Short mmCIF file of C-alpha atoms in Angstrom, two decimals:
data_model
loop_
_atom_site.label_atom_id
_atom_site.label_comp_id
_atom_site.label_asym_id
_atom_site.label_seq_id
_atom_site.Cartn_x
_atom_site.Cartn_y
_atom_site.Cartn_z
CA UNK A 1 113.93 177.79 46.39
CA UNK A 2 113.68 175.11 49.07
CA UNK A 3 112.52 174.80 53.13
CA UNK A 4 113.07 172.58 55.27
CA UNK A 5 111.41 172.15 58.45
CA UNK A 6 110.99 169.56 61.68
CA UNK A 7 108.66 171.92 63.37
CA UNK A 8 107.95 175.57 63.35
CA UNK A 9 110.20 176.49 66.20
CA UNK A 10 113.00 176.22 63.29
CA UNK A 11 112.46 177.26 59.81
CA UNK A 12 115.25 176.70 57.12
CA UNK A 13 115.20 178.27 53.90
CA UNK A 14 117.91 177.63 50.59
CA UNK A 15 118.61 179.35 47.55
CA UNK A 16 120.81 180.10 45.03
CA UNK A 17 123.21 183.08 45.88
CA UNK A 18 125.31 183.24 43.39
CA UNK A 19 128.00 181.93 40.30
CA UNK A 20 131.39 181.41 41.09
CA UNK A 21 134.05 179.69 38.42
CA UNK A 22 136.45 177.46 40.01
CA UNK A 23 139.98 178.95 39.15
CA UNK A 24 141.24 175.57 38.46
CA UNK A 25 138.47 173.61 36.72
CA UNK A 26 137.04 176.59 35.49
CA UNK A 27 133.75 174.89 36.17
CA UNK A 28 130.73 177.83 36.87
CA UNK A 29 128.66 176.58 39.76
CA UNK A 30 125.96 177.49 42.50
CA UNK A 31 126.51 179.08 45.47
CA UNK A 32 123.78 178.30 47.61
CA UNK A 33 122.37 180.14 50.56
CA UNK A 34 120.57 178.44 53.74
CA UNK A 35 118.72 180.79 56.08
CA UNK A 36 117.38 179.40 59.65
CA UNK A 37 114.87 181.78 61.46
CA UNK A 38 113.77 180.66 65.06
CA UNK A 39 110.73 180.91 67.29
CA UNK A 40 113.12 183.13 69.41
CA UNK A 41 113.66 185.92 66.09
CA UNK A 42 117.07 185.00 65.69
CA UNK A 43 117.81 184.55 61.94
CA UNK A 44 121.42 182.77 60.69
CA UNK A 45 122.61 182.86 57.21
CA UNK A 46 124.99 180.48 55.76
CA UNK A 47 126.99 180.16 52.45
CA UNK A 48 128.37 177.07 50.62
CA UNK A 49 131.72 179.67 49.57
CA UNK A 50 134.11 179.08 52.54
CA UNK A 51 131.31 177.22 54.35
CA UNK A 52 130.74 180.77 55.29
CA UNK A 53 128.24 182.61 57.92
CA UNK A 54 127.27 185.67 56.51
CA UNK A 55 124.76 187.02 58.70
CA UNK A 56 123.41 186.56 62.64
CA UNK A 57 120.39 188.65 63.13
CA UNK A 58 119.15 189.06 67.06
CA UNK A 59 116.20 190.89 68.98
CA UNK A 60 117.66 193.26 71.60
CA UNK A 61 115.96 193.22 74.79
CA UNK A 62 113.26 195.79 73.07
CA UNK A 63 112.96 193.45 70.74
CA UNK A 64 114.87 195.21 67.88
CA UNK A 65 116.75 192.86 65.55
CA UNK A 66 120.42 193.52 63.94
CA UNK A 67 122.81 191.94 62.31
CA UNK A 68 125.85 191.43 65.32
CA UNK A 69 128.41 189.50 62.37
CA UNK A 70 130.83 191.75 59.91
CA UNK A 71 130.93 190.68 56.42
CA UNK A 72 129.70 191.93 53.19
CA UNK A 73 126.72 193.33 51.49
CA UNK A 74 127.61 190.94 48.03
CA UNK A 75 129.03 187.75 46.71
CA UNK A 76 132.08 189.61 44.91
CA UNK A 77 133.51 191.11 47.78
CA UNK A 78 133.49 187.96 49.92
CA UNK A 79 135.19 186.14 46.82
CA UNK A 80 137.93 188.31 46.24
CA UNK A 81 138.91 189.10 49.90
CA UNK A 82 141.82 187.06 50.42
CA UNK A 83 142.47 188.33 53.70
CA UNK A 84 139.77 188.72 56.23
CA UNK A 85 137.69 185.83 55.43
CA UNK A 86 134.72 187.44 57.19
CA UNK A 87 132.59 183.98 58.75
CA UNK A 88 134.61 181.14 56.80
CA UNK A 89 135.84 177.65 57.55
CA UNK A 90 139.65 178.33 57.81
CA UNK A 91 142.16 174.81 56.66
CA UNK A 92 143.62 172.66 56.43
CA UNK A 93 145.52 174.32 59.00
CA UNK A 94 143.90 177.38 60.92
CA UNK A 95 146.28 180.28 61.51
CA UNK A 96 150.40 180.32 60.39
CA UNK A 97 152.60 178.15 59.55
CA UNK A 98 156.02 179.74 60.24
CA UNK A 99 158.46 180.20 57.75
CA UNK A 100 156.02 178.34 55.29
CA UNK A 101 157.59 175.13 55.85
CA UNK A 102 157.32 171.76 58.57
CA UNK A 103 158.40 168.84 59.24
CA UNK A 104 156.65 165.47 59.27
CA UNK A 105 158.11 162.18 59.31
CA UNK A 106 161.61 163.67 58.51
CA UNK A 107 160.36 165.21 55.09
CA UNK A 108 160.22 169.47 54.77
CA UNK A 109 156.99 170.05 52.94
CA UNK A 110 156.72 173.58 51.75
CA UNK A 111 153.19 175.64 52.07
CA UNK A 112 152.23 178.82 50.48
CA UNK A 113 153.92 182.08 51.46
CA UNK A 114 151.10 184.90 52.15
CA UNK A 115 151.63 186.58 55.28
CA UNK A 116 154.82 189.43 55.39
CA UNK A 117 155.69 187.40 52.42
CA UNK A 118 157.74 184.56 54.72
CA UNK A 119 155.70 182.74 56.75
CA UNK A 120 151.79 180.61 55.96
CA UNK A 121 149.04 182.25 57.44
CA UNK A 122 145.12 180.07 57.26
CA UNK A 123 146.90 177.83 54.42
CA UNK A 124 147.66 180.40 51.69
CA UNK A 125 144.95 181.77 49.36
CA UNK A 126 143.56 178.88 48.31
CA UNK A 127 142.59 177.27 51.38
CA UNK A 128 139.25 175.82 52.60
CA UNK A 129 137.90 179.54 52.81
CA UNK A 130 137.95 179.38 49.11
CA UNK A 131 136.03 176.26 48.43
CA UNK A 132 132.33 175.88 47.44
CA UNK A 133 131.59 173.36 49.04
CA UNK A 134 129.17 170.40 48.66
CA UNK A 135 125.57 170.84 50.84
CA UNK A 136 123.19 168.30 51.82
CA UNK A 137 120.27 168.90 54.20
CA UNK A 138 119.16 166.68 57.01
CA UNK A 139 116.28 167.87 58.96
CA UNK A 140 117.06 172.07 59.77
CA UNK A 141 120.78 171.24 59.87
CA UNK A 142 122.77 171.76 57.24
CA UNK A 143 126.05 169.55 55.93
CA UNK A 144 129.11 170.63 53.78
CA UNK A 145 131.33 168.08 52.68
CA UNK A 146 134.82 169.00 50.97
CA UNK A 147 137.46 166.57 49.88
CA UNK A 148 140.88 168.22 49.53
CA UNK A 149 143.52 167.62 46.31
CA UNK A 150 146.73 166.48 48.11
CA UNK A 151 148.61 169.50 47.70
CA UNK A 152 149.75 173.13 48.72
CA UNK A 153 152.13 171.20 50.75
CA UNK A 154 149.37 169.24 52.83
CA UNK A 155 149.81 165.73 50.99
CA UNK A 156 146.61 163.72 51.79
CA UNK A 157 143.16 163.43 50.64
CA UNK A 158 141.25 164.93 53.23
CA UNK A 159 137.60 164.31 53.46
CA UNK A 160 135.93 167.34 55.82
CA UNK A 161 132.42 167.04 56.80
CA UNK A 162 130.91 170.16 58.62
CA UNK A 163 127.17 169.96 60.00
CA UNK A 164 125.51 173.23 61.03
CA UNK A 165 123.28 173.39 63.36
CA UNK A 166 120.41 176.27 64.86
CA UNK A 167 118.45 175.76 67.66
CA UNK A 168 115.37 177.23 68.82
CA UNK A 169 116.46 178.51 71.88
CA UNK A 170 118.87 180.50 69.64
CA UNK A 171 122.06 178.41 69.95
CA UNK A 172 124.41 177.84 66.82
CA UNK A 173 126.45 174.71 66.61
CA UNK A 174 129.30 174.21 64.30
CA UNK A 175 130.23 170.59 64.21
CA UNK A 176 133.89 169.88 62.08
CA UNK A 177 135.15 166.42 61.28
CA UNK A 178 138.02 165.21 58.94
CA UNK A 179 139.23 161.87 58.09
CA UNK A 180 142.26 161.65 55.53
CA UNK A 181 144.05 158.46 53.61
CA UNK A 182 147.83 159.76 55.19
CA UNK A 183 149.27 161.40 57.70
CA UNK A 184 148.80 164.74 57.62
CA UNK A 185 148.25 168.35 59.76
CA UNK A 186 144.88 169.06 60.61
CA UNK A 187 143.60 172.30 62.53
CA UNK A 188 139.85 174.12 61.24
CA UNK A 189 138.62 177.05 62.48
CA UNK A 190 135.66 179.19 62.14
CA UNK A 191 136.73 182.90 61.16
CA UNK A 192 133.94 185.07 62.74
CA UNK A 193 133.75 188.83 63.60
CA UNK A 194 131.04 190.02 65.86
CA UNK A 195 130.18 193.14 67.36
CA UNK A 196 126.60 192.52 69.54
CA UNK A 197 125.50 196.15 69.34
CA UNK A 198 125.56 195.52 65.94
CA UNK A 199 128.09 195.13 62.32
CA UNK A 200 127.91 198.95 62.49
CA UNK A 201 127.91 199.69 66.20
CA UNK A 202 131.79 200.87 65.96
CA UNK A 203 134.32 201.35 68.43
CA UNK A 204 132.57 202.76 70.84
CA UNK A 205 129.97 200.62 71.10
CA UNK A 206 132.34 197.24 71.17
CA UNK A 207 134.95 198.99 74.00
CA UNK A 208 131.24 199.08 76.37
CA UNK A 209 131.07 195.13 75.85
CA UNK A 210 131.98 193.26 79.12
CA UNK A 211 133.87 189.93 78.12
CA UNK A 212 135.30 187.10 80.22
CA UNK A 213 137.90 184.11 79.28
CA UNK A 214 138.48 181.03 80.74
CA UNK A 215 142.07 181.64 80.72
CA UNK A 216 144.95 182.27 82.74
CA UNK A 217 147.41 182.44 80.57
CA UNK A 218 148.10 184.73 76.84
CA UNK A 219 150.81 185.13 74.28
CA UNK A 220 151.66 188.26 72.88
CA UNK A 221 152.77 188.73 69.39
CA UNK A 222 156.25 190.04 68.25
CA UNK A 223 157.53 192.37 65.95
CA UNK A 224 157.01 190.58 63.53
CA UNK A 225 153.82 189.55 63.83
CA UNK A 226 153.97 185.99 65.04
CA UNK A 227 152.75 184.92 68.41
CA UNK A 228 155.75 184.60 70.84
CA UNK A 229 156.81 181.08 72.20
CA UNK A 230 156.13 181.58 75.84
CA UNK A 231 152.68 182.63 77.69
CA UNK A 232 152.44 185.01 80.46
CA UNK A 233 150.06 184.91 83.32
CA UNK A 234 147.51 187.07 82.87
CA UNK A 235 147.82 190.00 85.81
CA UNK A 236 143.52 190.34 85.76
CA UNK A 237 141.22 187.69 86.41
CA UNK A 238 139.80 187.53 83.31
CA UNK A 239 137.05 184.73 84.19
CA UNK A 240 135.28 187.90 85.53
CA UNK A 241 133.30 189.82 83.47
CA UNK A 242 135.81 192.48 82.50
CA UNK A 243 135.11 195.92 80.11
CA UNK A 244 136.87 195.51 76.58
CA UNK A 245 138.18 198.97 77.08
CA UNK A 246 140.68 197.48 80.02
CA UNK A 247 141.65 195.27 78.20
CA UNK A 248 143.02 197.53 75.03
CA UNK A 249 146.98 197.95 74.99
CA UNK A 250 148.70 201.13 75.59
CA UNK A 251 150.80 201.06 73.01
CA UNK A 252 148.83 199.14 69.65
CA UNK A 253 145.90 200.99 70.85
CA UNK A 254 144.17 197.27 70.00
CA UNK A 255 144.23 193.66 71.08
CA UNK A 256 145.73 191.16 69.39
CA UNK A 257 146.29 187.53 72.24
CA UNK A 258 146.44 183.86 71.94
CA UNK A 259 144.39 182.60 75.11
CA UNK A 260 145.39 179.27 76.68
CA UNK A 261 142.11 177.84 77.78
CA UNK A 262 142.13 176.61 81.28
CA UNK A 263 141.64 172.78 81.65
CA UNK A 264 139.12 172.14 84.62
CA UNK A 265 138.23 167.93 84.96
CA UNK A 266 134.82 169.53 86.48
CA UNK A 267 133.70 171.46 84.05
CA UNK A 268 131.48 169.58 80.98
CA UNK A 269 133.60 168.06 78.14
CA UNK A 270 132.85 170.62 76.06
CA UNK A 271 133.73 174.40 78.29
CA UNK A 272 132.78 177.98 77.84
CA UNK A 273 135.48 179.60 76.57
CA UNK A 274 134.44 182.94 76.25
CA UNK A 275 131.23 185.17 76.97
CA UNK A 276 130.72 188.83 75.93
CA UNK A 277 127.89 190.86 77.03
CA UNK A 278 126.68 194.46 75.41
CA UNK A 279 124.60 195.93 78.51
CA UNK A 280 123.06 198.40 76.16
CA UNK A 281 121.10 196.32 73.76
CA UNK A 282 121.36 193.06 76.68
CA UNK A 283 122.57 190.85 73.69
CA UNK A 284 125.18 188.40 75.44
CA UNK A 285 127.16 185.68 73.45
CA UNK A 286 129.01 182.32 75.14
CA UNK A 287 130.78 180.39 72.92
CA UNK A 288 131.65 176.64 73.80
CA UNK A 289 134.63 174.58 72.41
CA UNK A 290 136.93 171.68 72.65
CA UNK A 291 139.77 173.06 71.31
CA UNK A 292 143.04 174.05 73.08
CA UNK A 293 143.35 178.04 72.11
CA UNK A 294 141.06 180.75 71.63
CA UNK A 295 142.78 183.28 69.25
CA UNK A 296 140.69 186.68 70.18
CA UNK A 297 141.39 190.07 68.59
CA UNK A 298 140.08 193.62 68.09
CA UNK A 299 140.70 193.82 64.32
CA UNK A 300 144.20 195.66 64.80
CA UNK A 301 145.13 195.03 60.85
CA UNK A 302 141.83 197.02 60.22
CA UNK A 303 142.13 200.90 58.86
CA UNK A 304 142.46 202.88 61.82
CA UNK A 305 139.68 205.73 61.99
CA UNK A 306 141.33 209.23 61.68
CA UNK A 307 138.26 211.31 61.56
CA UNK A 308 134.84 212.51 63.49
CA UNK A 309 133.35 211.88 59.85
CA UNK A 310 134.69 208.54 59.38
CA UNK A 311 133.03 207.71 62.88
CA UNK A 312 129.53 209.02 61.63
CA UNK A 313 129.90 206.87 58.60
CA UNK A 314 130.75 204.07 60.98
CA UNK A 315 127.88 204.35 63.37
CA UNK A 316 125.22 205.01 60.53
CA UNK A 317 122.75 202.33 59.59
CA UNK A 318 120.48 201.91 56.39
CA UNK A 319 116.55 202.89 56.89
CA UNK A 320 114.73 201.19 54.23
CA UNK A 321 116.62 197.68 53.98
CA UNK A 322 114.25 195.04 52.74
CA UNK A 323 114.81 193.57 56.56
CA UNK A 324 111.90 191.70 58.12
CA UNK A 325 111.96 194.78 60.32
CA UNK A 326 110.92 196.97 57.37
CA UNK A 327 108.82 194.46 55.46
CA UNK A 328 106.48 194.55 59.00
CA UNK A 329 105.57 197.81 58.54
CA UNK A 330 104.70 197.49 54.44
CA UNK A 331 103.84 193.91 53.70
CA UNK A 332 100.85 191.21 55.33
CA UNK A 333 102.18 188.56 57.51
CA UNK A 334 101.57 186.11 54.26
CA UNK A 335 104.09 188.20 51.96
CA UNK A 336 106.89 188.33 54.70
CA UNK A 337 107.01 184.72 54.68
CA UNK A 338 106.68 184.99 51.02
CA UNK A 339 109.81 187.25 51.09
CA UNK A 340 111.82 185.30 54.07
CA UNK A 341 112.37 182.67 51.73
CA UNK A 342 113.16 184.86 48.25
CA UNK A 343 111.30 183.81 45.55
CA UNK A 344 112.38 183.16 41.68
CA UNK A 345 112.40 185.70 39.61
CA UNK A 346 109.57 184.12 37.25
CA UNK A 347 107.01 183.68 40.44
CA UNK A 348 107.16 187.57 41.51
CA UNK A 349 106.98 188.40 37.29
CA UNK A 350 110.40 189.87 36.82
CA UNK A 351 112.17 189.34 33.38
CA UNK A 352 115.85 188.77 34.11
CA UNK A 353 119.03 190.28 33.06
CA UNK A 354 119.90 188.30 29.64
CA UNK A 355 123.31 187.47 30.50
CA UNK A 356 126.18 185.84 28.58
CA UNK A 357 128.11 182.42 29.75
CA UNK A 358 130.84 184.31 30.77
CA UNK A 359 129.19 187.14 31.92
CA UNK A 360 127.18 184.83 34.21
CA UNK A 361 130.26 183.34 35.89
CA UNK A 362 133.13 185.86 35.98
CA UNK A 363 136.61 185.13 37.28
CA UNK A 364 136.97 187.25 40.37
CA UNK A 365 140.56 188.14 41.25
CA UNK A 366 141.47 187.76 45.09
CA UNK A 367 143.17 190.37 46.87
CA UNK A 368 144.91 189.55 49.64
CA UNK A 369 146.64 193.29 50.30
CA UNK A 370 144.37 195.46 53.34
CA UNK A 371 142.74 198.34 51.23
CA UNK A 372 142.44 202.08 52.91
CA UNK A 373 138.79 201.37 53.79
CA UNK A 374 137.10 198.27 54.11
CA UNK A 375 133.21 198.86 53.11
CA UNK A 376 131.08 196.17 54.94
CA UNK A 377 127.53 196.10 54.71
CA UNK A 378 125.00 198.93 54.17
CA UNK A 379 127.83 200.83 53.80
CA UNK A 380 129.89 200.57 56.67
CA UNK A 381 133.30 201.44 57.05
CA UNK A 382 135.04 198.88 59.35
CA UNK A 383 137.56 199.94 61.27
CA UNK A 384 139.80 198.58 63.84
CA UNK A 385 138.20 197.99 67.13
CA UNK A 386 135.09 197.81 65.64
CA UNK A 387 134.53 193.93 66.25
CA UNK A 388 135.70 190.92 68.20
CA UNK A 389 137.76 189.07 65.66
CA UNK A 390 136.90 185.38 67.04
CA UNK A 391 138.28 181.84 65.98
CA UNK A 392 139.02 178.46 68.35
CA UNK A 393 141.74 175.94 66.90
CA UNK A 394 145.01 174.44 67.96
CA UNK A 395 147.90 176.59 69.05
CA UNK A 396 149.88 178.67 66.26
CA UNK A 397 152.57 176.77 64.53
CA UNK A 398 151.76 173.64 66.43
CA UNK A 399 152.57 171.83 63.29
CA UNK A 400 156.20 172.95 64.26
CA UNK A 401 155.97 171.67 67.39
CA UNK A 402 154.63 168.68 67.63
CA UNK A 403 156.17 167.22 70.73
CA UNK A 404 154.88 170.05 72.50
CA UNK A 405 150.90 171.06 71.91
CA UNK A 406 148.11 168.99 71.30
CA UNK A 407 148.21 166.79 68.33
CA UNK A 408 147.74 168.29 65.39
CA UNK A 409 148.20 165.19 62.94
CA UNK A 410 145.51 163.22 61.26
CA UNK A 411 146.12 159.74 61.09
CA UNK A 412 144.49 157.23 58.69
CA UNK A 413 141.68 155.76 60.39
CA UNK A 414 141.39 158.21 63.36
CA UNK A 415 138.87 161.12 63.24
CA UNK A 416 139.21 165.09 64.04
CA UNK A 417 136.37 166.79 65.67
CA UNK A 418 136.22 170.20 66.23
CA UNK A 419 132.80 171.50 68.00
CA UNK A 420 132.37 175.14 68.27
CA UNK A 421 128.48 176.08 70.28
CA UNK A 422 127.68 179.97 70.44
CA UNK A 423 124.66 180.16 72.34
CA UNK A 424 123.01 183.79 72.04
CA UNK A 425 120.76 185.63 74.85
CA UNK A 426 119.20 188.61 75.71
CA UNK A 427 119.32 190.01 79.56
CA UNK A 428 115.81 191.76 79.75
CA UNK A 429 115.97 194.39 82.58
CA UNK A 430 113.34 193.66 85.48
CA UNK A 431 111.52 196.50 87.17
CA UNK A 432 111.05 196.36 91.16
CA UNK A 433 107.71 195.44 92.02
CA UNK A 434 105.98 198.67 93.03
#
């Protein structure tokens, strides 16, 4: 157990999560956890596995604190879900590749077929969202370095530096870079899903959020699942605040766009993209970014809910969850800390499972097929519409067409950045003055 501090308007914790065996050097190593807590109660967990988020805890405007971010209650599930990648750093090359091929300097190079077994979707299974990656601390914020091998059809050393960052006035930064030693495609992503009621607030609770986009223009996907060459102008003004419910489809019952973000020379270099706001709980989200597209969804490939019992199971939330919440109510304000960075096992007298090698470090096996329920954490079932699916890259298939998006090749000796800023808030209701 380590922390790390500047001042005590951030706190940041690490840890050791968990064991995972590289499939390919078999090598058992650490996967280490890094928790931030504000002075504004807003608590961020991180993972080195997929450079992963795994939790974003915020106060409502009662001051209630839940976790707004899907994922999973344990290390197993996130390693063997090869098809969600709940919070991960998505790469080489963020979303699909059609047809699992491209061209580049008047070579085919062939990628990994995983998606309606034809085309490349987030670089096959064994893409950056399965890497543990390297972790270094500087200050609160937190860097993950990764080199990549040269192949699964994206020939170049790639050297990918990401530096997460947590403010105190609550606002997450998510700084990408890659350099690489050839010329090769090069489009990251953050893969987050986030409902601000909360991970279990459901359907019904995500279709009251009011979102707006700086965008004028969407592409639809077609029958087969692949986003359609040409945009359409978007009939509603979507830079106004706008409830998700209007914006659900008729027919897939979902939402499932590619949003062309609008290029204004006034706005700052880096523009808000997007901004959702849950009037219930007052929790609002704006997300900044330089990049060209902002691929937003409803979870459509979720399980759809069929039953008034499956929406119960949906909605319900643990009671006694070792969550500061809880703690407050049992513990001193000594033993919380104690607890908010979790001890080892020898310092709160526990004797610890005796363990073999191998049973220490299992191979997990990843599954990359949608199962009939997805169970998130404490339990939940997630269905679809039950979360903003969320991630900012380069337009789909750009590697394709390279003449006619922005570039998506890395060049020896030139640098990509990719900056993603979610800044969280609460709107606290005023009463008139008497």
């Amino acid at each position: 157990m380590e922390s790390s501090s500047n001042n005590q308007d951030v706190i940041l914790c690490r840890e050791n999560y968990a064991k995972w065996k590289n499939p390919k050097t078999k090598l058992c190593k650490n996967v280490e956890k890094f928790t931030w807590t504000t002075k504004n109660r807003m608590e961020v967990s991180l993972i080195t596995f997929g450079a992963r988020l795994i939790s974003i805890k915020l106060p409502d405007r009662n001051g209630e604190c839940k976790d707004v971010l899907h994922g999973y209650d344990n290390f197993e599930d996130y390693a063997k879900d090869g098809k969600f990648h709940f919070g991960a750093t998505i790469g080489p090359v963020a979303g699909i590749i059609k047809n699992s091929e491209y061209c580049m300097n008047g070579r085919y190079h062939k990628v990994p077929r995983n998606y309606k077994n034809k085309h490349c979707m987030n670089s096959g299974k064994n893409g950056l969202q399965r890497v543990n990656w390297m972790s270094h601390i500087d200050g609160t914020d937190v860097i993950l370095s990764h080199a990549t091998d040269g192949t699964n059809g994206f020939p170049a050393i790639i050297l990918i530096q990401i530096i997460f960052s947590v403010s105190s006035k609550n606002h997450l930064t998510i700084k990408m870079t890659a350099r690489s030693n050839k010329v090769t495609p090069i489009d990251l992503s953050q893969q987050l899903y986030i409902n601000l009621a909360s991970h279990d607030g459901g359907d019904n609770e995500l279709k009251d959020h009011l979102i707006s986009i700086n965008s004028s223009k969407f592409r639809r996907k077609d029958d087969e699942g692949i986003f359609k060459k040409s945009f359409e102008k978007i009939e509603t003004d979507l830079r106004n605040l706008t409830e998700v419910r209007q914006l659900i489809d008729n027919e897939s019952k979902s939402l499932d766009c590619l949003y062309e973000i609008d290029n204004d020379e006034l706005i700052e270099s880096i523009p808000m993209v997007m901004q959702a706001i849950h009037p219930s709980s007052g929790r609002i989200i704006e997300i900044f970014s330089n990049q060209p597209a902002l691929y937003l969804s409803l979870c459509p490939e979720f399980p759809v809910r069929e039953s008034e019992e499956d929406e119960k199971a949906d909605q319900k939330s643990s009671t006694e969850n070792l969550t500061l919440e809880y703690l407050r109510t049992k513990l001193t304000e000594k033993e919380i800390e104690f607890f908010k960075c979790r001890a080892d096992t020898e310092a709160v007298d526990l004797k610890p499972r005796e363990v073999s090698i191998v049973d220490e470090c299992p191979t997990i096996p990843v599954s990359e097929e949608v199962d009939k329920e997805i169970i998130g954490k404490d339990g939940t079932k997630y269905f679809q519409n039950c979360g903003f699916s969320i991630s900012c890259h380069n337009f789909p298939n750009a590697v394709n067409h390279q003449n006619r998006y922005p570039e998506i090749l890395l060049k020896p000796g030139s640098v990509y950045e990719n900056v993603t800023i979610l800044k969280f808030k609460v709107h606290v209701l005023i009463s008139p003055a008497d």
